[in-house]
Tab-separated table of C-alpha atoms in Angstrom:
chain	number	residue	atom	x	y	z
A	1	MET	CA	21.126	-40.968	-20.637
A	2	ASP	CA	22.588	-37.471	-20.654
A	3	LEU	CA	19.626	-36.262	-22.705
A	4	LYS	CA	17.173	-37.625	-20.115
A	5	TYR	CA	19.018	-35.809	-17.340
A	6	LEU	CA	19.019	-32.614	-19.402
A	7	ILE	CA	15.281	-32.870	-20.051
A	8	SER	CA	14.634	-33.633	-16.378
A	9	PHE	CA	16.763	-30.660	-15.307
A	10	SER	CA	14.975	-28.379	-17.799
A	11	ASN	CA	11.566	-29.495	-16.519
A	12	THR	CA	12.665	-28.858	-12.933
A	13	LEU	CA	13.837	-25.354	-13.835
A	14	LEU	CA	10.542	-24.693	-15.625
A	15	LEU	CA	8.529	-25.809	-12.603
A	16	LEU	CA	10.637	-23.652	-10.290
A	17	PHE	CA	10.179	-20.655	-12.575
A	18	LYS	CA	6.415	-21.186	-12.717
A	19	LYS	CA	6.268	-21.397	-8.932
A	20	TYR	CA	8.841	-18.796	-7.919
A	21	GLY	CA	9.485	-16.871	-11.151
A	22	ILE	CA	7.532	-13.764	-10.196
A	23	TYR	CA	9.352	-13.583	-6.854
A	24	LEU	CA	12.748	-14.061	-8.498
A	25	LEU	CA	11.866	-11.366	-11.022
A	26	LYS	CA	10.899	-8.978	-8.226
A	27	VAL	CA	14.143	-9.713	-6.369
A	28	PHE	CA	16.083	-9.089	-9.583
A	29	VAL	CA	14.256	-5.801	-10.243
A	30	THR	CA	14.700	-4.669	-6.614
A	31	VAL	CA	18.429	-5.431	-6.580
A	32	GLY	CA	18.820	-3.857	-10.028
A	33	LEU	CA	17.069	-0.616	-9.032
A	34	LEU	CA	19.003	-0.317	-5.772
A	35	ALA	CA	22.288	-1.025	-7.579
A	36	TYR	CA	21.451	1.661	-10.141
A	37	PHE	CA	20.707	4.304	-7.501
A	38	LEU	CA	23.722	3.340	-5.390
A	39	THR	CA	25.912	3.676	-8.497
A	40	ARG	CA	24.333	6.955	-9.529
A	41	ILE	CA	24.350	8.632	-6.117
A	42	LYS	CA	27.481	6.909	-4.795
A	43	PHE	CA	27.344	4.831	-1.624
A	44	GLU	CA	29.688	7.224	0.199
A	45	LYS	CA	27.265	10.125	-0.370
A	46	ILE	CA	24.382	8.068	1.011
A	47	LEU	CA	26.338	7.238	4.168
A	48	PHE	CA	27.564	10.830	4.436
A	49	GLY	CA	23.983	12.096	4.113
A	50	LEU	CA	22.919	10.127	7.202
A	51	LYS	CA	25.184	12.377	9.304
A	52	PHE	CA	22.864	15.325	8.655
A	53	VAL	CA	19.743	13.724	10.168
A	54	ASP	CA	18.079	15.711	12.937
A	55	PHE	CA	17.203	12.843	15.292
A	56	SER	CA	14.724	14.936	17.292
A	57	ILE	CA	12.625	15.370	14.133
A	58	PHE	CA	13.140	11.718	13.183
A	59	GLY	CA	11.887	10.768	16.653
A	60	VAL	CA	8.590	12.501	15.819
A	61	VAL	CA	8.415	10.405	12.624
A	62	VAL	CA	8.788	7.218	14.674
A	63	LEU	CA	6.055	8.345	17.081
A	64	LEU	CA	3.781	9.091	14.121
A	65	PHE	CA	4.244	5.483	13.024
A	66	PHE	CA	2.091	4.432	15.990
A	67	VAL	CA	-0.582	6.943	14.941
A	68	ASN	CA	-0.373	5.542	11.408
A	69	LEU	CA	-0.698	1.952	12.672
A	70	PHE	CA	-3.584	2.919	14.978
A	71	LEU	CA	-5.537	4.474	12.103
A	72	GLN	CA	-4.976	1.373	9.953
A	73	PHE	CA	-6.100	-0.779	12.864
A	74	VAL	CA	-9.290	1.256	13.475
A	75	ARG	CA	-10.158	1.060	9.765
A	76	TRP	CA	-9.610	-2.715	9.669
A	77	LYS	CA	-11.464	-3.225	12.969
A	78	THR	CA	-14.409	-1.218	11.644
A	79	LEU	CA	-14.635	-3.508	8.619
A	80	VAL	CA	-14.156	-6.788	10.511
A	81	LYS	CA	-16.779	-5.855	13.130
A	82	THR	CA	-19.389	-5.442	10.391
A	83	VAL	CA	-19.273	-9.192	9.717
A	84	ALA	CA	-18.098	-10.651	13.050
A	85	LYS	CA	-18.900	-8.594	16.137
A	86	ASN	CA	-17.362	-11.098	18.591
A	87	VAL	CA	-13.845	-11.027	17.118
A	88	GLN	CA	-11.305	-9.970	19.739
A	89	THR	CA	-9.237	-6.808	19.356
A	90	LYS	CA	-6.022	-8.849	19.667
A	91	GLU	CA	-7.006	-11.036	16.697
A	92	ILE	CA	-7.773	-7.993	14.543
A	93	LEU	CA	-4.397	-6.399	15.372
A	94	GLU	CA	-2.562	-9.672	14.627
A	95	SER	CA	-4.461	-9.937	11.340
A	96	LEU	CA	-3.368	-6.423	10.353
A	97	LEU	CA	0.312	-6.979	11.245
A	98	ILE	CA	0.478	-10.354	9.496
A	99	GLY	CA	-1.138	-8.731	6.463
A	100	ILE	CA	1.472	-5.956	6.402
A	101	SER	CA	4.223	-8.597	6.555
A	102	ALA	CA	2.673	-10.710	3.793
A	103	GLY	CA	1.943	-7.702	1.586
A	104	SER	CA	5.469	-6.302	1.815
A	105	PHE	CA	7.073	-9.287	0.125
A	106	THR	CA	4.449	-10.720	-2.227
A	107	PRO	CA	3.593	-9.669	-5.828
A	108	GLY	CA	1.048	-6.870	-5.875
A	109	ARG	CA	0.674	-7.274	-2.087
A	110	THR	CA	-1.551	-10.292	-2.835
A	111	GLY	CA	-0.397	-12.144	0.272
A	112	GLU	CA	-2.169	-9.559	2.395
A	113	TYR	CA	-5.546	-10.600	0.969
A	114	PHE	CA	-5.113	-14.174	2.173
A	115	LEU	CA	-2.920	-14.131	5.281
A	116	ARG	CA	-5.044	-11.537	7.083
A	117	LYS	CA	-7.445	-14.431	7.516
A	118	LEU	CA	-5.207	-16.564	9.780
A	119	PRO	CA	-6.006	-15.007	13.187
A	120	LEU	CA	-9.660	-14.412	12.236
A	121	LYS	CA	-11.151	-17.839	12.867
A	122	GLU	CA	-14.757	-16.604	12.689
A	123	VAL	CA	-14.393	-14.909	9.295
A	124	SER	CA	-14.297	-16.817	6.005
A	125	PHE	CA	-11.498	-16.466	3.452
A	126	SER	CA	-13.827	-14.943	0.867
A	127	THR	CA	-15.027	-12.315	3.349
A	128	VAL	CA	-11.462	-11.403	4.383
A	129	ILE	CA	-10.482	-11.017	0.720
A	130	THR	CA	-13.385	-8.631	0.068
A	131	LEU	CA	-12.865	-6.665	3.295
A	132	THR	CA	-9.163	-6.277	2.486
A	133	PHE	CA	-10.089	-5.057	-0.994
A	134	ILE	CA	-12.450	-2.453	0.508
A	135	ASP	CA	-9.779	-1.406	3.015
A	136	LYS	CA	-7.199	-0.916	0.264
A	137	MET	CA	-9.659	0.903	-2.001
A	138	MET	CA	-10.427	3.529	0.659
A	139	LEU	CA	-6.741	4.495	0.863
A	140	LEU	CA	-6.277	4.234	-2.908
A	141	ILE	CA	-9.161	6.654	-3.519
A	142	ASN	CA	-7.458	9.197	-1.266
A	143	VAL	CA	-4.050	8.741	-2.902
A	144	ILE	CA	-5.447	9.156	-6.425
A	145	PHE	CA	-7.744	12.057	-5.481
A	146	TRP	CA	-5.120	14.187	-3.723
A	147	GLY	CA	-2.367	13.084	-6.083
A	148	SER	CA	-4.446	14.230	-9.049
A	149	ILE	CA	-5.238	17.595	-7.440
A	150	VAL	CA	-1.549	18.272	-6.762
A	151	SER	CA	-0.618	17.052	-10.256
A	152	PHE	CA	-2.931	19.611	-11.863
A	153	GLY	CA	-1.175	22.351	-9.908
A	154	MET	CA	2.240	21.049	-11.001
A	155	MET	CA	1.108	20.930	-14.637
A	156	ILE	CA	0.252	24.629	-14.490
A	157	TYR	CA	2.999	26.091	-12.305
A	158	TYR	CA	5.965	23.810	-12.995
A	159	TYR	CA	5.499	22.026	-16.341
A	160	ASN	CA	3.696	24.982	-18.002
A	161	VAL	CA	1.078	22.757	-19.622
A	162	ASP	CA	-1.525	24.619	-21.644
A	163	TRP	CA	-4.516	25.706	-19.533
A	164	PHE	CA	-6.980	24.165	-21.988
A	165	ILE	CA	-5.365	20.718	-21.646
A	166	VAL	CA	-5.272	20.969	-17.842
A	167	PHE	CA	-8.901	22.118	-17.724
A	168	SER	CA	-9.976	19.249	-20.015
A	169	LEU	CA	-8.172	16.718	-17.814
A	170	PHE	CA	-9.699	18.307	-14.729
A	171	ILE	CA	-13.217	17.941	-16.169
A	172	ILE	CA	-12.524	14.234	-16.817
A	173	PHE	CA	-11.159	13.886	-13.270
A	174	VAL	CA	-14.236	15.539	-11.728
A	175	SER	CA	-16.559	13.387	-13.852
A	176	VAL	CA	-14.812	10.146	-12.865
A	177	PHE	CA	-14.818	10.936	-9.141
A	178	ALA	CA	-18.382	12.267	-9.245
A	179	GLY	CA	-19.424	8.980	-10.835
A	180	LEU	CA	-17.405	6.974	-8.303
A	181	PHE	CA	-18.878	8.732	-5.274
A	182	SER	CA	-22.378	8.548	-6.747
A	183	LEU	CA	-21.883	4.793	-7.036
A	184	LEU	CA	-20.405	4.433	-3.542
A	185	TYR	CA	-23.315	6.315	-1.960
A	186	SER	CA	-26.059	4.828	-4.151
A	187	LYS	CA	-28.556	2.505	-2.423
A	188	ARG	CA	-29.606	1.319	-5.868
A	189	PHE	CA	-26.066	-0.017	-6.468
A	190	TYR	CA	-26.078	-2.075	-3.267
A	191	ASN	CA	-29.595	-3.337	-3.986
A	192	PHE	CA	-28.311	-4.358	-7.425
A	193	LEU	CA	-25.496	-6.364	-5.767
A	194	LYS	CA	-28.003	-8.030	-3.427
A	195	ASP	CA	-30.136	-8.882	-6.445
A	196	ILE	CA	-27.119	-10.501	-8.144
A	197	ILE	CA	-26.431	-12.578	-5.023
A	198	SER	CA	-30.007	-13.860	-4.921
A	199	LYS	CA	-30.085	-14.756	-8.634
A	200	LEU	CA	-26.677	-16.396	-9.093
A	201	PRO	CA	-26.816	-20.212	-9.271
A	202	MET	CA	-25.108	-22.405	-6.645
A	203	LYS	CA	-22.065	-23.050	-8.865
A	204	PHE	CA	-21.162	-19.370	-8.369
A	205	GLU	CA	-21.235	-19.664	-4.583
A	206	LEU	CA	-17.713	-18.223	-4.223
A	207	VAL	CA	-18.657	-15.166	-6.290
A	208	LYS	CA	-21.733	-14.659	-4.096
A	209	LYS	CA	-19.601	-14.831	-0.947
A	210	LEU	CA	-17.126	-12.309	-2.375
A	211	ILE	CA	-19.893	-9.856	-3.326
A	212	LYS	CA	-21.860	-10.143	-0.059
A	213	PRO	CA	-19.636	-7.872	2.132
A	214	LEU	CA	-19.739	-5.221	-0.610
A	215	ALA	CA	-23.534	-5.374	-0.738
A	216	GLU	CA	-23.763	-4.795	3.018
A	217	LEU	CA	-21.912	-1.448	2.954
A	218	ASP	CA	-23.848	1.691	3.849
A	219	ASN	CA	-23.279	5.439	3.566
A	220	LYS	CA	-22.270	5.907	7.201
A	221	LEU	CA	-19.673	3.116	7.045
A	222	ILE	CA	-18.224	4.352	3.732
A	223	SER	CA	-17.890	7.903	5.087
A	224	LYS	CA	-16.131	6.643	8.217
A	225	LEU	CA	-13.721	4.499	6.194
A	226	LEU	CA	-12.907	7.347	3.796
A	227	VAL	CA	-12.220	9.758	6.666
A	228	LEU	CA	-9.982	7.205	8.428
A	229	ALA	CA	-8.138	6.569	5.154
A	230	PHE	CA	-7.696	10.318	4.642
A	231	LEU	CA	-6.233	10.703	8.157
A	232	ASN	CA	-3.981	7.691	7.531
A	233	PHE	CA	-2.750	9.164	4.233
A	234	SER	CA	-2.192	12.580	5.865
A	235	VAL	CA	-0.034	11.040	8.614
A	236	ILE	CA	2.089	9.153	6.051
A	237	ILE	CA	2.588	12.319	3.984
A	238	PHE	CA	3.508	14.284	7.117
A	239	GLN	CA	5.973	11.528	8.110
A	240	PHE	CA	7.639	11.554	4.709
A	241	SER	CA	7.882	15.347	4.649
A	242	LEU	CA	9.340	15.373	8.164
A	243	ILE	CA	12.002	12.793	7.296
A	244	VAL	CA	13.232	14.884	4.355
A	245	PHE	CA	13.041	18.007	6.551
A	246	ALA	CA	15.163	16.167	9.137
A	247	PHE	CA	17.901	15.914	6.491
A	248	ASP	CA	17.585	19.481	5.147
A	249	SER	CA	15.678	22.019	7.257
A	250	HIS	CA	16.336	24.768	4.675
A	251	LEU	CA	13.710	23.296	2.342
A	252	ARG	CA	10.187	24.736	2.431
A	253	PHE	CA	7.958	22.286	4.273
A	254	GLU	CA	4.902	22.899	2.056
A	255	ASN	CA	6.991	21.905	-0.975
A	256	LEU	CA	7.987	18.688	0.781
A	257	VAL	CA	4.305	17.892	1.381
A	258	ILE	CA	3.587	18.402	-2.332
A	259	ALA	CA	6.533	16.186	-3.306
A	260	SER	CA	5.468	13.480	-0.823
A	261	ILE	CA	1.961	13.343	-2.292
A	262	LEU	CA	3.411	13.117	-5.810
A	263	VAL	CA	5.750	10.262	-4.786
A	264	PHE	CA	2.859	8.172	-3.465
A	265	PHE	CA	0.675	9.081	-6.430
A	266	GLY	CA	3.456	8.218	-8.874
A	267	LYS	CA	4.307	4.841	-7.349
A	268	THR	CA	0.592	3.980	-7.207
A	269	LEU	CA	0.371	4.402	-10.990
A	270	ILE	CA	3.395	2.124	-11.532
A	271	PRO	CA	2.712	-1.649	-11.311
A	272	ALA	CA	4.321	-3.444	-8.337
A	273	ILE	CA	7.586	-4.543	-9.948
A	274	SER	CA	9.796	-4.817	-6.861
A	275	LEU	CA	9.681	-6.180	-3.320
A	276	GLY	CA	8.015	-3.701	-0.989
A	277	GLU	CA	8.162	-1.181	-3.875
A	278	ILE	CA	11.840	-0.655	-2.989
A	279	GLY	CA	13.587	1.185	-5.806
A	280	VAL	CA	10.382	2.498	-7.373
A	281	ARG	CA	9.631	4.664	-4.343
A	282	GLU	CA	13.264	5.794	-4.137
A	283	GLY	CA	13.325	6.735	-7.823
A	284	ALA	CA	10.108	8.727	-7.493
A	285	SER	CA	11.477	10.411	-4.343
A	286	ILE	CA	14.702	11.465	-6.064
A	287	TYR	CA	12.739	12.968	-8.956
A	288	PHE	CA	9.929	14.785	-7.124
A	289	PHE	CA	11.929	16.026	-4.129
A	290	GLY	CA	14.674	17.035	-6.550
A	291	ILE	CA	12.231	19.436	-8.205
A	292	PHE	CA	12.203	21.443	-4.964
A	293	GLY	CA	15.975	21.397	-4.452
A	294	CYS	CA	16.452	18.280	-2.302
A	295	SER	CA	19.671	16.360	-2.951
A	296	GLU	CA	19.456	12.836	-4.374
A	297	SER	CA	21.157	11.258	-1.356
A	298	PHE	CA	18.743	12.932	1.088
A	299	ALA	CA	15.686	11.876	-0.942
A	300	PHE	CA	17.012	8.310	-1.272
A	301	ASN	CA	17.783	8.030	2.451
A	302	ALA	CA	14.435	9.519	3.463
A	303	SER	CA	12.543	7.056	1.286
A	304	LEU	CA	14.412	4.053	2.701
A	305	LEU	CA	13.923	5.265	6.271
A	306	LEU	CA	10.177	5.624	5.681
A	307	PHE	CA	10.127	2.041	4.394
A	308	VAL	CA	11.992	0.823	7.504
A	309	VAL	CA	9.703	2.665	9.935
A	310	ASN	CA	6.311	2.075	8.300
A	311	LEU	CA	6.758	-1.327	6.636
A	312	PHE	CA	9.893	-3.212	7.610
A	313	LEU	CA	9.513	-3.031	11.395
A	314	PRO	CA	5.789	-3.951	11.503
A	315	SER	CA	6.530	-6.666	8.923
A	316	LEU	CA	9.021	-8.249	11.336
A	317	VAL	CA	6.389	-8.266	14.079
A	318	GLY	CA	3.872	-9.719	11.623
A	319	LEU	CA	6.347	-12.437	10.604
A	320	ILE	CA	6.880	-13.441	14.249
A	321	LEU	CA	3.095	-13.633	14.752
A	322	LEU	CA	2.749	-15.668	11.545
A	323	LEU	CA	5.357	-18.221	12.645
A	324	LYS	CA	3.715	-18.423	16.074
A	325	LEU	CA	0.316	-19.085	14.512
A	326	LYS	CA	1.800	-21.812	12.291
A	327	ARG	CA	3.255	-23.568	15.341
A	328	ILE	CA	-0.100	-23.406	17.107
A	329	ASP	CA	-1.879	-24.823	14.035
A	330	ARG	CA	0.536	-27.751	13.774
A	331	ASN	CA	0.142	-28.560	17.459
A	332	TRP	CA	-3.636	-28.395	17.175
A	333	GLN	CA	-3.658	-30.752	14.173
A	334	VAL	CA	-1.554	-33.286	16.053
């Protein structure tokens, strides 16, 4: 009898791990990273560091959050309007906020690809998934491009890497991005996608639906999305630099911009191993801002404050909208 209970309990644990294991792992990693940094920096130093914040500068950071959100909204609206012109502005904004909330606390921000769909009744799940992928790729291209450029400079002037190695890596970088942009702006590529859609059998209907929004992109739309993503990335970098500057105004602002770009580039290269990238971003901030003389407590605090302003607060709004939508759906089904 005891053996049956033990087997049943083991099976239950296995099922729970399969269902929630990745989330539990992320929680464990997040708590572990935060505990490590709190132990290393000392909690008292972190609290003491908050006393040095220039709240007038931090106020500018908060105002820039609305610029940041607006640019994300315009980019998402531009994409949604390509497939559903009658979607209301309110629905697009709700979709964006719910997506931010879902992405902040799901592995690899996967929740964002699905939950952005909820307010968009006229747009299919497959289309939302592809549009979200395009949206994320535009920002990712900017992060990797500018992060790589800054990294080459750091290799030469800080790490003293041999010029031949840096030049070789730069040639590879140029070749990869030249190929990428040639593909993005190639009509032949989009005609190839349309050809795939027409030739795939019915059993691959989902694949066809996922590819279709990609095939309908054009040069003008891609350019607009890349520019919006660049502006969005620039605002985030300026926010981050300002927050650190609000803690220590003696630091050179241009160095803070360089460090901010490197933090985002570095965390992009690291797989999503924690909730909301908490801990990973803080670790990268401590390292890269430390290169330019910023104290660990200031870098740690600045990173957490950026998370609160740009992700945590809009995530709360998105969560409220998500719960509201769920209530409406239940009432409608009844």
